[in-house]
Coordinates of C-alpha atoms and ligand atoms in Angstrom, one line a residue:
X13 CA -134.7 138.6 -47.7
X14 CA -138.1 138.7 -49.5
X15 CA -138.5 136.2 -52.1
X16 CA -138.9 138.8 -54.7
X17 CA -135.4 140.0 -54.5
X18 CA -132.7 138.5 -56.6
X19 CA -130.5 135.6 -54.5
X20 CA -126.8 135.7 -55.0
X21 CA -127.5 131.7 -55.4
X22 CA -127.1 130.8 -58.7
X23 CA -129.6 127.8 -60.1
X24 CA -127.2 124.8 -62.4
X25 CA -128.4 122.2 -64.1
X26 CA -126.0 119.0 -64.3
X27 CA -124.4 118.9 -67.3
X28 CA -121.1 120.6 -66.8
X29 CA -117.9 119.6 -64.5
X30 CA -118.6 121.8 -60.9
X31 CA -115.5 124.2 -61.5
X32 CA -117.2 124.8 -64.8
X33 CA -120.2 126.0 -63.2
X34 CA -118.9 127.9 -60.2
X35 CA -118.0 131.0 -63.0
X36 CA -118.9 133.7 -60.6
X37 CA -119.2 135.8 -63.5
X38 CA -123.0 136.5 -63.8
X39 CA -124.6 139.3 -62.3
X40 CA -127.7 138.8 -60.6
X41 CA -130.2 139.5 -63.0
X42 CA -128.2 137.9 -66.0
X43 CA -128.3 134.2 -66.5
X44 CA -126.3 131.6 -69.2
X45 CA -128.1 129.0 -71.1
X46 CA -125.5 126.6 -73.1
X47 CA -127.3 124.7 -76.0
X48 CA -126.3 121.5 -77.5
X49 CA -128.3 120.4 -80.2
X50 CA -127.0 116.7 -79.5
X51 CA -128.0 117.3 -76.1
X52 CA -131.6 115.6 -76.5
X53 CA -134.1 114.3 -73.8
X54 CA -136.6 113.1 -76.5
X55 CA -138.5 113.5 -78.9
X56 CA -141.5 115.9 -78.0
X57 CA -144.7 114.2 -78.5
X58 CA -147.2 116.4 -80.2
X59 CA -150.1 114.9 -77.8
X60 CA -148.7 116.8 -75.0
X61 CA -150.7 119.9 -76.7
X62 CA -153.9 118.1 -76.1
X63 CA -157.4 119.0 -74.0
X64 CA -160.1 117.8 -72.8
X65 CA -163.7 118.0 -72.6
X66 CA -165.8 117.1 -70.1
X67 CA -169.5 117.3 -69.6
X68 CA -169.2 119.1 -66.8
X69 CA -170.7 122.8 -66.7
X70 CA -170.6 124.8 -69.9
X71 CA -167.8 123.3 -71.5
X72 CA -169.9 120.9 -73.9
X73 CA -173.2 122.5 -74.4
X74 CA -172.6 126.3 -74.0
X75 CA -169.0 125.5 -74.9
X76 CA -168.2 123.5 -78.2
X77 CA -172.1 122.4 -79.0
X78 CA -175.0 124.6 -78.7
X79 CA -177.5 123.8 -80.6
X80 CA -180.0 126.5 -81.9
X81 CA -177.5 129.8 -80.8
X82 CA -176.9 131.9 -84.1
X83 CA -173.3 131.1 -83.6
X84 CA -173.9 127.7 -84.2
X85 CA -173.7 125.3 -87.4
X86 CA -176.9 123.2 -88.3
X87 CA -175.6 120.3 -86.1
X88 CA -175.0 122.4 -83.3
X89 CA -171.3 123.1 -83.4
X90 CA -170.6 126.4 -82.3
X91 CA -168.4 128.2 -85.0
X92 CA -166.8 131.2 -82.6
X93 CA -165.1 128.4 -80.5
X94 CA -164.4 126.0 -83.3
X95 CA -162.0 128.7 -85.0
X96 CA -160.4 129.3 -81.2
X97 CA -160.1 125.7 -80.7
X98 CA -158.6 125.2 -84.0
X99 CA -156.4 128.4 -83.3
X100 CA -155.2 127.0 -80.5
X101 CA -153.9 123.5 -82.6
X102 CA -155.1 121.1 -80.2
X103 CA -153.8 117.5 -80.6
X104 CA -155.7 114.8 -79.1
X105 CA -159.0 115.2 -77.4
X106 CA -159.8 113.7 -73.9
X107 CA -163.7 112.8 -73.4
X108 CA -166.1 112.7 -71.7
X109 CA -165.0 112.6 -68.3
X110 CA -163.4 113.0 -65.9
X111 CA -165.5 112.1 -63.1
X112 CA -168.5 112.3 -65.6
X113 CA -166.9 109.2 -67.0
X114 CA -167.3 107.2 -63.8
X115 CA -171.0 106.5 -64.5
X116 CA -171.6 107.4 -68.2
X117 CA -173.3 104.9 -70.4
X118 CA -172.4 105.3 -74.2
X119 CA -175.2 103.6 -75.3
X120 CA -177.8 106.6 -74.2
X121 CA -175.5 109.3 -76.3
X122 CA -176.2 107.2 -79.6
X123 CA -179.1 107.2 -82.1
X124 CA -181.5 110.4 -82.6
X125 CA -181.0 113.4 -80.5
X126 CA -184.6 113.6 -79.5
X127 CA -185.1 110.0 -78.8
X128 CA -182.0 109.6 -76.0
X129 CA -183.1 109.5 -72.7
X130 CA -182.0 112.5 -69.8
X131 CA -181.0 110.8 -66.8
X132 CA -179.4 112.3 -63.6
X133 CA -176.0 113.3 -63.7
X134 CA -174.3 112.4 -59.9
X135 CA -170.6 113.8 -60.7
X136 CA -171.7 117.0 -61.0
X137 CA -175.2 117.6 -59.5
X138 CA -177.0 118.2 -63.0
X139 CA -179.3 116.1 -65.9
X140 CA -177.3 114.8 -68.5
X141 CA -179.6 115.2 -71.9
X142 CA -177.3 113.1 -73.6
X143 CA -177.6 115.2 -76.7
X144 CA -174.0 115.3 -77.5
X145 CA -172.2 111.4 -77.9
X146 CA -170.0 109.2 -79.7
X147 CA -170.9 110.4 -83.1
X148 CA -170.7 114.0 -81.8
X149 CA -167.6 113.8 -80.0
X150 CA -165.8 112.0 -83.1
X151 CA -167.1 114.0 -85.7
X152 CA -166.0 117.2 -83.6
X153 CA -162.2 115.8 -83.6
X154 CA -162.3 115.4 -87.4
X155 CA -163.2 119.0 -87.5
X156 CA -160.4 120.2 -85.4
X157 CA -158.2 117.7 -86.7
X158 CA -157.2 115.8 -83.1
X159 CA -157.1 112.3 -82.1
X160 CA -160.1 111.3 -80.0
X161 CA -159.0 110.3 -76.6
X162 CA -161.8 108.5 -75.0
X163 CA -162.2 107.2 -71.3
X164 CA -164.4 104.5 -70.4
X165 CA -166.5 104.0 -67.4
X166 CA -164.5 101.7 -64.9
X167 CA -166.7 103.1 -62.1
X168 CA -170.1 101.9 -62.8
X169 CA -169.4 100.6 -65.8
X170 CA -169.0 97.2 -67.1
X171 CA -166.2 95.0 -68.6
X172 CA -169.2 94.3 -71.3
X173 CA -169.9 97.7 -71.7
X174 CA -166.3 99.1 -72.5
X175 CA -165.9 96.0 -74.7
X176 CA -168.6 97.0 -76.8
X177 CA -167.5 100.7 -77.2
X178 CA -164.1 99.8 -78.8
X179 CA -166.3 97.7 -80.9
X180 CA -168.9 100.1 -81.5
X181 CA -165.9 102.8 -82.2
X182 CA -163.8 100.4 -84.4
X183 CA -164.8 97.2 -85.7
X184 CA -165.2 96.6 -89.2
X185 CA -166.4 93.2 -88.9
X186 CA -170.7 93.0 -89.4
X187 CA -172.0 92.6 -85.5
X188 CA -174.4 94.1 -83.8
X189 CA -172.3 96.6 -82.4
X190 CA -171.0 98.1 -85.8
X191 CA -174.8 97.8 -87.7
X192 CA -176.2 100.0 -85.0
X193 CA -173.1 102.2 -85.5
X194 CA -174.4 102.0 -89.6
X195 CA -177.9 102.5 -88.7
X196 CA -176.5 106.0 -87.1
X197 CA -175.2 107.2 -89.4
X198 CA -171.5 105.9 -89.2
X199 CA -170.5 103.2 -92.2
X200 CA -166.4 103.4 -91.3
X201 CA -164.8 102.7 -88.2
X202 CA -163.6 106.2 -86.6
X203 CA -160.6 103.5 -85.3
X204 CA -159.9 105.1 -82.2
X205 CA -156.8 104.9 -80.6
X206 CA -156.4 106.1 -77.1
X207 CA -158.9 104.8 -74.5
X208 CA -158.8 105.6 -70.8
X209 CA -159.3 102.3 -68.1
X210 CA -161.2 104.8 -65.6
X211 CA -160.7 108.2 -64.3
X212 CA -159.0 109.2 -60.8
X213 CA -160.4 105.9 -59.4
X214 CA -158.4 106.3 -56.4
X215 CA -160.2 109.0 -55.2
X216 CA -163.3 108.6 -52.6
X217 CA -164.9 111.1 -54.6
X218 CA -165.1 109.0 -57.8
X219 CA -168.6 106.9 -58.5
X220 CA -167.5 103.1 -58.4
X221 CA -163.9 104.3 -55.9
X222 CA -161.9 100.7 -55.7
X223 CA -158.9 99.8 -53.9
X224 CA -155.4 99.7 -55.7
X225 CA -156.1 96.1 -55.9
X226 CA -159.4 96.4 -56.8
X227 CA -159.6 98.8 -59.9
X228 CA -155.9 96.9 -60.7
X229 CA -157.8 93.9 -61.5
X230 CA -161.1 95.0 -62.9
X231 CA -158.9 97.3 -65.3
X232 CA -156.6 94.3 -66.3
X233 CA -160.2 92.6 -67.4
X234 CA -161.4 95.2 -69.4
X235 CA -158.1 96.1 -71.6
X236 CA -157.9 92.5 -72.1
X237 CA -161.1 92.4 -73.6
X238 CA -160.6 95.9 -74.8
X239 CA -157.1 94.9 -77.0
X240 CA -158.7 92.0 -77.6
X241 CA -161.7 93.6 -79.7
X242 CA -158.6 96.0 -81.7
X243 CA -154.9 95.5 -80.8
X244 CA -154.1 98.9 -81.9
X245 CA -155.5 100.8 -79.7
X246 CA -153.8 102.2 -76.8
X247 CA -154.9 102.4 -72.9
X248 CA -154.3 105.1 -70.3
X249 CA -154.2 103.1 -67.0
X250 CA -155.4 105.3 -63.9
X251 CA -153.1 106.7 -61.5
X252 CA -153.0 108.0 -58.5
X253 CA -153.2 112.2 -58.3
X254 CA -154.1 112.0 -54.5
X255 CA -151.1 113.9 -53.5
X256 CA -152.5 114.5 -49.9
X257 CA -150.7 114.1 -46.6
X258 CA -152.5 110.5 -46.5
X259 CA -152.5 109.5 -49.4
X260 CA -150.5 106.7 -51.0
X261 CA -150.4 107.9 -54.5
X262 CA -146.9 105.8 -54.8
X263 CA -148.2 102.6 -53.3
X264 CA -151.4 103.4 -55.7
X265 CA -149.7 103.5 -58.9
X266 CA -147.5 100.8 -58.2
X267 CA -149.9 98.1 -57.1
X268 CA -151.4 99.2 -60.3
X269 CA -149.1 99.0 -62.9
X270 CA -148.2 95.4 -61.3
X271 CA -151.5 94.3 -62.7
X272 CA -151.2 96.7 -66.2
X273 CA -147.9 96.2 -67.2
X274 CA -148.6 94.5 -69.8
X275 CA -151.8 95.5 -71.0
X276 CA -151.8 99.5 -70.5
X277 CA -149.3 102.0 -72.5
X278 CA -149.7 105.0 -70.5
X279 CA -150.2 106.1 -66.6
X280 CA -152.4 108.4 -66.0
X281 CA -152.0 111.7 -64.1
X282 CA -153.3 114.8 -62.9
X283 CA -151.9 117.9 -61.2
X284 CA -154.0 121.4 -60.6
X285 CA -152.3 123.8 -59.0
X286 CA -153.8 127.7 -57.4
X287 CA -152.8 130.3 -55.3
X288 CA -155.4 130.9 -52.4
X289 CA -152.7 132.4 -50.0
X290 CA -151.5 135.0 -52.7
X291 CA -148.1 134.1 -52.8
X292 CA -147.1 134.7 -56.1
X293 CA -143.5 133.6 -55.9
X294 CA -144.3 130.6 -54.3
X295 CA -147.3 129.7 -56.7
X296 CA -144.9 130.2 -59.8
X297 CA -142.7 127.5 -58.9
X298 CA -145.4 125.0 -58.7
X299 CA -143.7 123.1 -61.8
X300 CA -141.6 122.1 -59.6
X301 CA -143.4 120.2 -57.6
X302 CA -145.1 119.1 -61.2
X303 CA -141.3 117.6 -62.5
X304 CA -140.4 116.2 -59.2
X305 CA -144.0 113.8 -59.5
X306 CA -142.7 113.4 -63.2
X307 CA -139.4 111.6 -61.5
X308 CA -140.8 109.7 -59.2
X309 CA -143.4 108.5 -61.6
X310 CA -140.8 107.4 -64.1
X311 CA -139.0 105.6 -61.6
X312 CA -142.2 103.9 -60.8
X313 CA -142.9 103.0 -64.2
X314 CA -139.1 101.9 -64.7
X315 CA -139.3 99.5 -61.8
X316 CA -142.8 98.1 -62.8
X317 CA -141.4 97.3 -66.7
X318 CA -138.3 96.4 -65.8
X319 CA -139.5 92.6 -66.0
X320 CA -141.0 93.4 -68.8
X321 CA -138.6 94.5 -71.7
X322 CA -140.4 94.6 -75.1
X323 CA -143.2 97.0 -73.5
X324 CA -142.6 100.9 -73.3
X325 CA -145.1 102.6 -70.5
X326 CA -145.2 106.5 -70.3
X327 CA -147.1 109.1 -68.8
X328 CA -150.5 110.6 -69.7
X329 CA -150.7 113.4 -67.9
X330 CA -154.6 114.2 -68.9
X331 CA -155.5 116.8 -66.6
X332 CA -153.6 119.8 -65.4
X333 CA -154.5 123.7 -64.9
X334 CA -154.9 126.4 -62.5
X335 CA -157.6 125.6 -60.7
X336 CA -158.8 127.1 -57.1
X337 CA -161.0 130.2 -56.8
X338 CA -164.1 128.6 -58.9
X339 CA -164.1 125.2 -56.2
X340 CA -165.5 124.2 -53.0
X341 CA -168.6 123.9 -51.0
X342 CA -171.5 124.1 -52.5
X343 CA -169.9 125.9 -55.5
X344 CA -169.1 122.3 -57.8
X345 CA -173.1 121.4 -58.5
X346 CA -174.6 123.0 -61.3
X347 CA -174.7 124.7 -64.7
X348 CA -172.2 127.6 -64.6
X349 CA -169.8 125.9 -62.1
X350 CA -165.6 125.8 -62.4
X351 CA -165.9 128.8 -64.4
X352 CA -162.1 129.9 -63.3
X353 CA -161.4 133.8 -64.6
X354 CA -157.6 133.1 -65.7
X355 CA -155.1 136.0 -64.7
X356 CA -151.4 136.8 -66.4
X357 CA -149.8 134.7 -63.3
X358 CA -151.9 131.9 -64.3
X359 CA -150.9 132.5 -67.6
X360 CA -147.1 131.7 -66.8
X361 CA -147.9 128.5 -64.9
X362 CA -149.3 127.3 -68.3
X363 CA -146.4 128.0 -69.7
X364 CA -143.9 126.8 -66.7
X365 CA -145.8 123.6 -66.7
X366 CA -145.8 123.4 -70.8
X367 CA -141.9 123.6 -70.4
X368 CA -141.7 121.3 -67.6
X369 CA -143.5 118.7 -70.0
X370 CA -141.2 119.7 -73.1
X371 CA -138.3 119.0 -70.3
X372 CA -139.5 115.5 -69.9
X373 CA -140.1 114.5 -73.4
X374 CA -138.8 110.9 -73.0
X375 CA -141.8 109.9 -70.6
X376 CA -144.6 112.7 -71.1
X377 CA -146.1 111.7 -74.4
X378 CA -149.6 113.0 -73.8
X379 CA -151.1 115.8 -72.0
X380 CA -154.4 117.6 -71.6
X381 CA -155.3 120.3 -70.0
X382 CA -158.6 121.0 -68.2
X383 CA -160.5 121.8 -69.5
X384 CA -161.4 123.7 -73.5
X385 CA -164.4 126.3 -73.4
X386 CA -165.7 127.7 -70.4
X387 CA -165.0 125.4 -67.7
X388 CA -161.1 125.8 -66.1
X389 CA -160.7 126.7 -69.6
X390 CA -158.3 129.1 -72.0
X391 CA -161.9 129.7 -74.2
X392 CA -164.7 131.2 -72.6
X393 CA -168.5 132.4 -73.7
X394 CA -171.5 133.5 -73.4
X395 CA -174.2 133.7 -75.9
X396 CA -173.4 136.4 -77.9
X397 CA -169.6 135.7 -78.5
X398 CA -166.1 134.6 -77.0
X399 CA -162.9 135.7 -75.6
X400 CA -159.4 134.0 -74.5
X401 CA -158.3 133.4 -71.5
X402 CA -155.0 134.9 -70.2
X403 CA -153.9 131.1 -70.5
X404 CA -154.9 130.8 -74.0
X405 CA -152.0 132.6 -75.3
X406 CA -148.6 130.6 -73.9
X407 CA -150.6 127.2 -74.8
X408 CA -150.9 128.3 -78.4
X409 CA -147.7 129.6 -78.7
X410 CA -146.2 126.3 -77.2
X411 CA -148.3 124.1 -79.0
X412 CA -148.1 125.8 -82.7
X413 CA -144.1 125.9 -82.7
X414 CA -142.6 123.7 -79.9
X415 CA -142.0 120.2 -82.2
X416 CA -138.8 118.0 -82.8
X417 CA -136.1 117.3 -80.1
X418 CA -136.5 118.5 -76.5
X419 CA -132.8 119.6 -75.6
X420 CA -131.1 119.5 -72.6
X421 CA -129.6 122.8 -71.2
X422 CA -127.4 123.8 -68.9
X423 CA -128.7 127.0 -67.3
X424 CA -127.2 128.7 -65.0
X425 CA -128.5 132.0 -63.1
X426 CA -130.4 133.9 -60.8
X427 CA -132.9 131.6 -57.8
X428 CA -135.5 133.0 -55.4
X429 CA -136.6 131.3 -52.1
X430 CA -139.7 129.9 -50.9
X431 CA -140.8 128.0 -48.5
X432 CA -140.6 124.9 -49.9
X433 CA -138.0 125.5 -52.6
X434 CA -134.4 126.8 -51.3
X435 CA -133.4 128.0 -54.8
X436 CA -136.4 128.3 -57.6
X437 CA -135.1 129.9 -60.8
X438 CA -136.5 132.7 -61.9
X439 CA -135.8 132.1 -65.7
X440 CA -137.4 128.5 -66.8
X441 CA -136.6 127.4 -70.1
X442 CA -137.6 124.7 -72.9
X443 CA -136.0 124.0 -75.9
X444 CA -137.1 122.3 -79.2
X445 CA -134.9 121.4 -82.0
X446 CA -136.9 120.5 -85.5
X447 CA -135.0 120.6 -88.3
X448 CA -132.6 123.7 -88.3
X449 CA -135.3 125.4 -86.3
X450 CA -135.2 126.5 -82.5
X451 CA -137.5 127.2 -80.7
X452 CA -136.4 128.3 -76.8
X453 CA -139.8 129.3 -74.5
X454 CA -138.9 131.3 -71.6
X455 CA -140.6 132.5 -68.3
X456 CA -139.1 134.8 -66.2
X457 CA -140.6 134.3 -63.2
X458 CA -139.1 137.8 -61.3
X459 CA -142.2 140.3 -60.8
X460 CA -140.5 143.3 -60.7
X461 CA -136.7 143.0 -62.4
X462 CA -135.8 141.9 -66.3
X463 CA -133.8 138.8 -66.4
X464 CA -130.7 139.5 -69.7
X465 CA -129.8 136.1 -70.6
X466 CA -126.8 135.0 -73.1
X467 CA -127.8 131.9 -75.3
X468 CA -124.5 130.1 -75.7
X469 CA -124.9 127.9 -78.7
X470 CA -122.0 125.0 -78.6
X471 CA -122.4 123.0 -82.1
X472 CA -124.0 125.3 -84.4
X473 CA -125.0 129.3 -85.3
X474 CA -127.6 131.5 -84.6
X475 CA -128.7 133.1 -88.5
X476 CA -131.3 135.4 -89.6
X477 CA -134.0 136.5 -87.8
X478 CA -135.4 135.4 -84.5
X479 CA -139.3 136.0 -84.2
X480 CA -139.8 137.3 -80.6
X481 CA -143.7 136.5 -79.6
X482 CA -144.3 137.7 -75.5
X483 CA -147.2 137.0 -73.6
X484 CA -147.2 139.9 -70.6
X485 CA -149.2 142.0 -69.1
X486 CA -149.1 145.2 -67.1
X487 CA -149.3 143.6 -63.9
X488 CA -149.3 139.8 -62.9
X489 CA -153.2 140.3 -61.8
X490 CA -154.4 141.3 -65.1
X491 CA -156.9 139.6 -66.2
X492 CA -158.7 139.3 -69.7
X493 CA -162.5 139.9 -70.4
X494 CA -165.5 140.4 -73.4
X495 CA -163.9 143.9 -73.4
X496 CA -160.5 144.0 -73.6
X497 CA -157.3 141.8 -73.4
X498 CA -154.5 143.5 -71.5
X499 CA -153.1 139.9 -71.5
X500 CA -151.9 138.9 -74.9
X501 CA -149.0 137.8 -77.3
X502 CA -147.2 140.7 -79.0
X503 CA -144.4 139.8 -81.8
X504 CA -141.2 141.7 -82.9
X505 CA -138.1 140.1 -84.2
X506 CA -134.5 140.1 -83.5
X507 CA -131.4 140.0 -85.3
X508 CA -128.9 136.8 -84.4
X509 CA -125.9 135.7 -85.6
X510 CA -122.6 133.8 -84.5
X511 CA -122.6 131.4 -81.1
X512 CA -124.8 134.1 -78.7
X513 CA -128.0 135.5 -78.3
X514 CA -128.6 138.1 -75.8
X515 CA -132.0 138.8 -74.7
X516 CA -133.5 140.6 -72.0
X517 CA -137.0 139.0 -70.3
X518 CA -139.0 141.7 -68.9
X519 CA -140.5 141.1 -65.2
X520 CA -143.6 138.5 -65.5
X521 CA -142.9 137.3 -68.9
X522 CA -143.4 134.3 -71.3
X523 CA -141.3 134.8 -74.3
X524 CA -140.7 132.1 -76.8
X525 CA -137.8 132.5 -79.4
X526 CA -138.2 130.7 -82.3
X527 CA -135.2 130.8 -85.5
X528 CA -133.4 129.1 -88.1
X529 CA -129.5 127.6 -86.7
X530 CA -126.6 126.9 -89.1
Ligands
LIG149 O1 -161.5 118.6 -64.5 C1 -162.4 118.6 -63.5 C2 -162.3 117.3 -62.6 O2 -161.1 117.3 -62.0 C3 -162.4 116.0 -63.4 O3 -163.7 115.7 -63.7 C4 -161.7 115.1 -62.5 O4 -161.1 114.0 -63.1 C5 -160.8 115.9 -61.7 O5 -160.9 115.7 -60.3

């Protein structure tokens, strides 16, 4: 049987008694969600809406800061991508790396523009002008209105050196630190909160790679010093995201958080997921794979603070995205580099991998994906304008309505099979609970057939009108441009009242539902 065709196999989740579940009443393109608004996972952090920009490629300068285009403001901001980026609600703001990070000095981003030196840039194969820093950086996440998440260099970096940027960042005491901060131009502390021990030092390909052991306790010296200079910020420890055959991303994290249990408040991981063998069935359910890493990283975490009961850890999951046609030899060097062209099945990962983190509110309390403008990114430009990404669309609607309470569903309905997943559903489904409000995002994951699914409220009523926004396209390849968007979100609204809501989800859909409950 191809995996496009609808299995008789029915997907449950857990909640109900097994003669409950085995109905044998559905159809196979009809599914049954049940919703329990006591049913709650946790509460969804709004930093799981976050990004992240790297200087890397365009995303900085020819992304967010370009100075002297027309379509920037007189410090260099560009104004097209400003309004997307604030369009787009973005929460917290990772910077500025990624494996930038790994051998970044803050001190050459700071003072005048035209008196910072250039100096080669080895993540990425390019010269770093250093035009856009600190003050750059910060001042952009008052504009958009996000917490600054910044990550310090534990490649080539120094214990010294991060010390002094928390300082630098958030002292108010009269040092050295804070009166060159007031000689640029900065009186007040920007106080921020999040800082990153490192990025992906695991991997071979980072600049100052350490062992488990190794980064475990040159990290555990820095946040000392770094809590030690402002106890209320919080650090991102580094995980492991080398998923490879060989690779011991388990043993990594674990030795790890041994060391940072008590110092860091978050684990740090990445996922990026593509689809070189065009299998589009068996690239959609790549969220799976995404919440089984989420378990075993929990359990992880669980087992390394279980000796430690007055600390909470969670999970920073700072980097995720398509990401496979713009990589490889000789094609991650440069200017224009990682410039992925986002299509409407990329489009529905976003939003399979936006549920998958609503789904696991209790542990994923920040996430960013990579990157904003232009590189692996929902924004992209060129010099005479902007447009959005395919993947632009599900982000914003996620991240503009999806608050409150994550619930817990049972679902029960139609699987496909693939190769490494004997029953993947083809409807995936997040719900948020705020206040009387829900909100239920929805991807059908079936290319050619609608999915009709019954919303089964059990404590309270569907009222009023439910706004209907879809993101769809006319064929899971389209793909958006400076001309035209084929790939969009178009609204209408439906009618709901009493216990069910019946909705059809057309083939290659992402449709979020969002009313008022009595
Ligand atoms: O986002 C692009 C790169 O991917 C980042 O610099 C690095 O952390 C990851 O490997």
């Amino acid at each position: 049987m191809s995996t496009q065709q609808l299995s008789r196999r029915t997907f449950t989740t857990a909640l109900l008694s097994a003669p409950a579940l085995l109905s044998g009443k559905l159809s196979t393109s009809e599914a049954r969600v049940k919703i329990d608004t006591d049913r709650v996972i946790g509460q969804i952090d709004p930093k799981i809406y976050g990004n992240f920009t790297e200087h890397l490629g365009r995303c900085i300068e020819g992304g967010i800061f370009e100075e002297n285009s027309p379509l920037s403001d007189s410090a260099g901001y560009r104004k097209d991508v400003l309004q997307a980026v604030k369009d787009l609600h973005v929460t917290v703001l990772r910077w500025p790396g990624g494996n930038f990070s790994s051998n970044y000095n803050w001190r050459d981003g700071i003072g005048p523009r035209d008196q910072r030196p250039a100096r080669l840039e080895m993540a990425w194969g390019t010269v770093e002008d250093n035009r856009f820093g600190t003050h750059e950086f910060l001042r952009y996440c008052e504009m958009i209105n996000a917490e600054p998440y910044v990550c310090a260099n534990l490649g080539t970096g120094s214990w010294n050196e991060a010390q002094q940027w928390v300082e630098y960042c958030n002292s108010s005491a009269k040092t050295a630190s804070t009166e060159l901060r007031r000689k640029n131009g900065r009186d007040q502390p920007w106080k921020v909160k999040y800082w990153g021990l490192g990025n992906e030092m695991d991997g071979p390909w980072q600049m100052g790679h350490r062992t488990a052991e190794d980064y475990g306790k040159f990290a555990l010296e820095a946040a000392k010093l770094m809590k030690w200079t402002d106890s209320s910020i919080k650090l991102v420890a580094a995980g492991s995201s080398n998923f490879g055959p060989n690779a011991d991303w388990i043993g990594w994290n674990r030795t790890v958080l041994d060391y940072l249990k008590h110092h860091a408040d978050y684990l740090s991981l990445h996922m990026y997921v593509g689809n070189p063998k065009n299998d589009t069935p068996a690239f959609l359910a790549s969220s799976l794979t995404l919440n089984e890493r989420i378990k075993i990283a929990e359990g992880i975490i669980r087992g390394a603070m279980s000796d430690v009961p007055n600390r909470k850890m969670y999970i920073a999951w700072d980097e995720w995205n398509v990401w496979y046609r713009a990589r490889g030899e000789g094609k991650e060097k440069g200017r224009d580099i990682l410039e992925e062209h986002y299509n409407l099945e990329d489009a529905l990962i976003v939003a399979t991998f936006l549920n998958t983190f609503i789904n696991n509110a209790q542990i994923i309390k920040i996430a960013n994906l990579a990157q904003l403008v232009n590189v692996i990114a929902p924004i992209f430009t060129n010099d005479h304008g902007l447009f959005l990404q395919t993947i632009y669309y599900p982000l914003q609607l996620v991240a503009s309505n999806s608050f409150g309470n994550a619930l817990e569903l049972f679902i029960e309905g139609p699987t496909y099979e693939t190769q490494s997943n004997a029953a993947v559903p083809y409807l995936d489904v997040s719900a948020a609970h705020d206040q009387g409000t829900l909100v239920l995002n929805v991807v059908n994951r079936n290319l050619t057939e609608p999915v009709q699914a019954t919303f089964e409220l059990e404590d309270k009523q569907f009222t009023g009108t439910f706004q209907v926004s879809e993101v769809n396209g006319p064929d899971v390849k389209a793909t958006n441009d400076f001309r035209s968007s084929p790939v969009k979100t178009v609204t209408k609204s439906v009618e709901a009242s009493g216990t069910r809501l019946r909705y059809s989800f057309p083939p290659h859909s992402f449709t979020m539902l969002k009313g008022k409950l009595a």
